[in-house]
PDB file of C-alpha atoms in Angstrom:
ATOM      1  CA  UNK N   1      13.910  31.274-144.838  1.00 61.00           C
ATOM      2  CA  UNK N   2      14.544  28.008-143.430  1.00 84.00           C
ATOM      3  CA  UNK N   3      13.248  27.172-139.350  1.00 91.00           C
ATOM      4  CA  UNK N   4      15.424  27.440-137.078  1.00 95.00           C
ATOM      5  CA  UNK N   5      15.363  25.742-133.788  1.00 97.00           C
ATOM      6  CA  UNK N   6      17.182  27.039-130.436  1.00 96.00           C
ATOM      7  CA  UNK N   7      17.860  25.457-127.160  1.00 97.00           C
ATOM      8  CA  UNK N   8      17.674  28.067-124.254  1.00 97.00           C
ATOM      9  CA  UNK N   9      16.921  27.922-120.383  1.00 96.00           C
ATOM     10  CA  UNK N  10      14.460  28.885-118.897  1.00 97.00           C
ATOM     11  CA  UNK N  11      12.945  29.593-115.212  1.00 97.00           C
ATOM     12  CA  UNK N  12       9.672  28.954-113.529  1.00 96.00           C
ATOM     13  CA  UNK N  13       8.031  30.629-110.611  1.00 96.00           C
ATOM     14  CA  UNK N  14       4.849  29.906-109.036  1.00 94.00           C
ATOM     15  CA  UNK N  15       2.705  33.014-108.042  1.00 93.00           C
ATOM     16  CA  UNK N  16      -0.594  34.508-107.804  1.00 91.00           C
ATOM     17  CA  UNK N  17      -3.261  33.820-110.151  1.00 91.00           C
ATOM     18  CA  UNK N  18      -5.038  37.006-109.985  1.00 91.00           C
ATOM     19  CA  UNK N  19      -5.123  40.265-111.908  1.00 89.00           C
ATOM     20  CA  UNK N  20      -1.819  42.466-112.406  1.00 89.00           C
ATOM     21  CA  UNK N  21       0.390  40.004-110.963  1.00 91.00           C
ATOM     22  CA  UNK N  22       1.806  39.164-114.539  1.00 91.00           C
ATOM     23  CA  UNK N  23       2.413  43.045-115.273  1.00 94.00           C
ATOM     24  CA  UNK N  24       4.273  43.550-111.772  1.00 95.00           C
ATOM     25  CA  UNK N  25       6.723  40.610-112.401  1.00 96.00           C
ATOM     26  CA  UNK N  26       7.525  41.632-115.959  1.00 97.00           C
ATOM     27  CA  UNK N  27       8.050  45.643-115.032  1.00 97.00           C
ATOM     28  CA  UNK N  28      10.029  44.554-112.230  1.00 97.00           C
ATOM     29  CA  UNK N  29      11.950  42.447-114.262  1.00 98.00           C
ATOM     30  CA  UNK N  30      12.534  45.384-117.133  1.00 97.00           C
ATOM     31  CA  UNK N  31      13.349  48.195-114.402  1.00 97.00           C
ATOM     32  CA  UNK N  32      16.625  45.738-114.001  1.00 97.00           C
ATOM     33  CA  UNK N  33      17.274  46.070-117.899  1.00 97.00           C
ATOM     34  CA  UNK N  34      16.061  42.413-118.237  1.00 98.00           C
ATOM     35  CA  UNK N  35      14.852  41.305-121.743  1.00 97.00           C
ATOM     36  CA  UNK N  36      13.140  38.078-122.716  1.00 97.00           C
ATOM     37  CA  UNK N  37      13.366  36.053-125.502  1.00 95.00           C
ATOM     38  CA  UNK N  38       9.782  34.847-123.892  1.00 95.00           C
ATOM     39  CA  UNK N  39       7.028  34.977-121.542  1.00 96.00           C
ATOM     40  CA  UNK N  40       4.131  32.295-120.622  1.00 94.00           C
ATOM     41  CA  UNK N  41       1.862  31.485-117.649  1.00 93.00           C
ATOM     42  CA  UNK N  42      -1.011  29.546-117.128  1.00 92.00           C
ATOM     43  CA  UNK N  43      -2.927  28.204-113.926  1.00 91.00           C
ATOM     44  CA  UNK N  44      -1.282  25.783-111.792  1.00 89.00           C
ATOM     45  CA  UNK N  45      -2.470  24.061-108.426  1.00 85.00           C
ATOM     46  CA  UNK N  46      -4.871  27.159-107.554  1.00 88.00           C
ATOM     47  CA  UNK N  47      -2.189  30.023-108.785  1.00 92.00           C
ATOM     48  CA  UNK N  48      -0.240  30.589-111.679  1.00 94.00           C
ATOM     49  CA  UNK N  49       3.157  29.166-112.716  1.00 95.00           C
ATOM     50  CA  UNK N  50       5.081  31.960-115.262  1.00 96.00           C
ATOM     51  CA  UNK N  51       7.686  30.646-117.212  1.00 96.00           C
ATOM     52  CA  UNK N  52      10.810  33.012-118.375  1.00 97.00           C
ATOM     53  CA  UNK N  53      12.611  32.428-120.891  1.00 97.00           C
ATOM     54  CA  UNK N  54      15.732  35.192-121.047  1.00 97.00           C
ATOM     55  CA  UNK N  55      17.991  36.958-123.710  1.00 96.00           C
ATOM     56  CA  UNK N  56      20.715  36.985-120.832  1.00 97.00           C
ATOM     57  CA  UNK N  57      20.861  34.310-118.109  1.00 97.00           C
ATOM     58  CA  UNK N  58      23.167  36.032-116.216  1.00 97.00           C
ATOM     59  CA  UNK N  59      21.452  39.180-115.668  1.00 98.00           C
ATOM     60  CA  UNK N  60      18.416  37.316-115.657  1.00 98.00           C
ATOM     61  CA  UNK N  61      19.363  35.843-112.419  1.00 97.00           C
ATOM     62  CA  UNK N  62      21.007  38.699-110.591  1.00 97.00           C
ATOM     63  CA  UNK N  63      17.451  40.569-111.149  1.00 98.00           C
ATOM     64  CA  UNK N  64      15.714  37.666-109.787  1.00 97.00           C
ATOM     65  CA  UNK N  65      18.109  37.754-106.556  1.00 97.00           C
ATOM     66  CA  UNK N  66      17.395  41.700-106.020  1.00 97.00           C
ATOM     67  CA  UNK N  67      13.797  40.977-106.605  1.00 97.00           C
ATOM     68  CA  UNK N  68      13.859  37.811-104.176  1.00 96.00           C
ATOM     69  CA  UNK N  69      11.463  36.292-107.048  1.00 96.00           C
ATOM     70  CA  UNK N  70      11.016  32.687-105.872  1.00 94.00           C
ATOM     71  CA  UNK N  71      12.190  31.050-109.471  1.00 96.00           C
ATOM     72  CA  UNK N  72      13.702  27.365-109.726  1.00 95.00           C
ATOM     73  CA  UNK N  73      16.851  25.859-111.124  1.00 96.00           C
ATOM     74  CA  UNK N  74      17.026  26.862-115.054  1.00 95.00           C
ATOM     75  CA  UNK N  75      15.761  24.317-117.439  1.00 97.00           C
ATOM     76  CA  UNK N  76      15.837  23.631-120.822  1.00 97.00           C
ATOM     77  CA  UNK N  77      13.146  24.879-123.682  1.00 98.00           C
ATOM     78  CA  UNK N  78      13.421  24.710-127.426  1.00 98.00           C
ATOM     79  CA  UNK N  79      12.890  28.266-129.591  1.00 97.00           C
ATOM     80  CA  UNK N  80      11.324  27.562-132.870  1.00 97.00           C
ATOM     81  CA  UNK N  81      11.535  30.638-135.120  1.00 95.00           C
ATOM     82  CA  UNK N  82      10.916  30.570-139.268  1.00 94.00           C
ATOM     83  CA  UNK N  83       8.435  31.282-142.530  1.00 94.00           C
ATOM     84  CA  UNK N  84       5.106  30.996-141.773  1.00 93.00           C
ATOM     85  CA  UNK N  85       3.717  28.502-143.836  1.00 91.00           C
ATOM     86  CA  UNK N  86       0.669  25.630-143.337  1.00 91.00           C
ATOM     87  CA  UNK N  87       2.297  22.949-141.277  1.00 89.00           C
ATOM     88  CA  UNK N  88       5.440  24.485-140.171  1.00 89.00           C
ATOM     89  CA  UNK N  89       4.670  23.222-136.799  1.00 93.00           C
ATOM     90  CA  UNK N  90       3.730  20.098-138.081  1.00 94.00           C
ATOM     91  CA  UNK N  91       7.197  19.563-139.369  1.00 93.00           C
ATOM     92  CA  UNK N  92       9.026  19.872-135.677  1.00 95.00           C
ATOM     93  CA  UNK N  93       6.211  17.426-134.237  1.00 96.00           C
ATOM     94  CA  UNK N  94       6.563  15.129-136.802  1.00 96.00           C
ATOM     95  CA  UNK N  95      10.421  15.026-136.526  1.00 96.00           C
ATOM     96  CA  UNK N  96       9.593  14.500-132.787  1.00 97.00           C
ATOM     97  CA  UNK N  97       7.878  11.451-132.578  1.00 97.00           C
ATOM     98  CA  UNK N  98       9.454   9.674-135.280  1.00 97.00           C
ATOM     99  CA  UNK N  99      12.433   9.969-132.732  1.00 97.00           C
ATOM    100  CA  UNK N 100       9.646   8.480-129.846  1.00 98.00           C
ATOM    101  CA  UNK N 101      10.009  11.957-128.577  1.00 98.00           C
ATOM    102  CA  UNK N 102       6.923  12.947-126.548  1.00 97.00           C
ATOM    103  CA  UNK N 103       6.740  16.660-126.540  1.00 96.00           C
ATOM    104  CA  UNK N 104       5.210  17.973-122.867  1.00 96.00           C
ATOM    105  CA  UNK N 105       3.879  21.305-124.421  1.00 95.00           C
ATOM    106  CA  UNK N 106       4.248  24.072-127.095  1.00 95.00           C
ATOM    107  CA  UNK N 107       2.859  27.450-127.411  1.00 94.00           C
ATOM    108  CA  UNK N 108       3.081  28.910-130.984  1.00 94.00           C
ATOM    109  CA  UNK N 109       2.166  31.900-132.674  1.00 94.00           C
ATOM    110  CA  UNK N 110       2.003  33.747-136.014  1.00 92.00           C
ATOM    111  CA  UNK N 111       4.534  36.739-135.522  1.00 86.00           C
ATOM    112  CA  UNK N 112       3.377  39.374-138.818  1.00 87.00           C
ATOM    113  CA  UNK N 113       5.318  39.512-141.733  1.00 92.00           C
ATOM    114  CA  UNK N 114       5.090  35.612-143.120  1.00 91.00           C
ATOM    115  CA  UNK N 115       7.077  34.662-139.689  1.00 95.00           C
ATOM    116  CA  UNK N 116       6.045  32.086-136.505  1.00 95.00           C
ATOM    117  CA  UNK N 117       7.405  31.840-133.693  1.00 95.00           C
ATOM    118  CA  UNK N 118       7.240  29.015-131.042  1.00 96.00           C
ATOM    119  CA  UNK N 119       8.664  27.379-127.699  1.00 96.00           C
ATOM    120  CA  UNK N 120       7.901  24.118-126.684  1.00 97.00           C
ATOM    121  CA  UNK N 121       9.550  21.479-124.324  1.00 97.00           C
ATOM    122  CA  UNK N 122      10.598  17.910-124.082  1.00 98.00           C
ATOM    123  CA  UNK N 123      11.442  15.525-120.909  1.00 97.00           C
ATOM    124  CA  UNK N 124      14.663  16.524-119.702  1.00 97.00           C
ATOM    125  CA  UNK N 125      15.826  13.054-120.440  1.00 97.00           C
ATOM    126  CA  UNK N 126      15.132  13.832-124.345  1.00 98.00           C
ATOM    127  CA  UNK N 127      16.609  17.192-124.315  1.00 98.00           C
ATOM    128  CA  UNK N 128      19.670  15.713-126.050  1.00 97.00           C
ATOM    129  CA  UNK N 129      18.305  13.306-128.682  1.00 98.00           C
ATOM    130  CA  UNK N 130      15.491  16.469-129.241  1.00 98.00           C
ATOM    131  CA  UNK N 131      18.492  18.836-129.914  1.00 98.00           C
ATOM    132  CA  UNK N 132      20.076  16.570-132.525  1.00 97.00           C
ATOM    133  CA  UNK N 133      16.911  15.132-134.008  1.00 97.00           C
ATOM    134  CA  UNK N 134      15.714  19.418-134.950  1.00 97.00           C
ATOM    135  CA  UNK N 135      19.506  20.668-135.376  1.00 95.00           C
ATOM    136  CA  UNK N 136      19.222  22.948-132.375  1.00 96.00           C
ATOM    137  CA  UNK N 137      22.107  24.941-131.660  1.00 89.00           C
TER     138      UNK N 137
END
């Protein structure tokens, strides 16, 4: 199974860094029928900033209205999916910088079964080169 390598959008929100607050925005977010290709947060200037990346933009977005969730303007991440093998990661960096591509951050994971799974991100000024350099679709 070869890698394969998505470009998607994605939102950001700031919000609360304190306990439950991830849980609320997520079951909010699913009583709406919203699904997500993926979820992250991490502390950010004394909160939290929660990243979403959805299967659906569109609904995505009308949820986020009804909710009057305080996201930005979509952006763009990259979806890594593939075999799990030792340096599959490796393999997307590497194609990276020998480009001069800095990527700003990845979170990765093995998903069961022999499978990985990862998103990461690039300066929206390398978003294009990124895309052609990994064969994104």
């Amino acid at each position: 199974m070869a890698t394969t390598i998505l470009k998607s959008v994605y939102f950001s929100m700031q919000t609360s860094n304190r306990a439950g607050q991830a849980v609320q925005l997520l079951d909010s977010l699913a009583k709406h029928g919203v699904d997500l290709l993926a979820f992250t947060g991490f502390p950010s200037a004394g909160g939290a900033q929660v990243d979403f990346i959805p299967y659906d933009v569109a609904k995505f977005t009308r949820a986020a209205r009804k909710l009057d969730l305080k996201v930005g303007e979509k952006k763009t991440v990259f979806l890594a999916q593939g075999k799990d093998k030792a340096g599959a990661i490796a393999k997307i960096c590497d194609k990276l910088a020998k480009a001069g591509i800095n990527m700003v951050a990845m979170d990765a994971v093995a998903a069961g079964k022999g499978r990985f799974g990862a998103i990461f991100w690039v300066k929206p000024k390398d978003v294009a080169k990124a895309a052609k350099v990994l064969g994104a679709r």
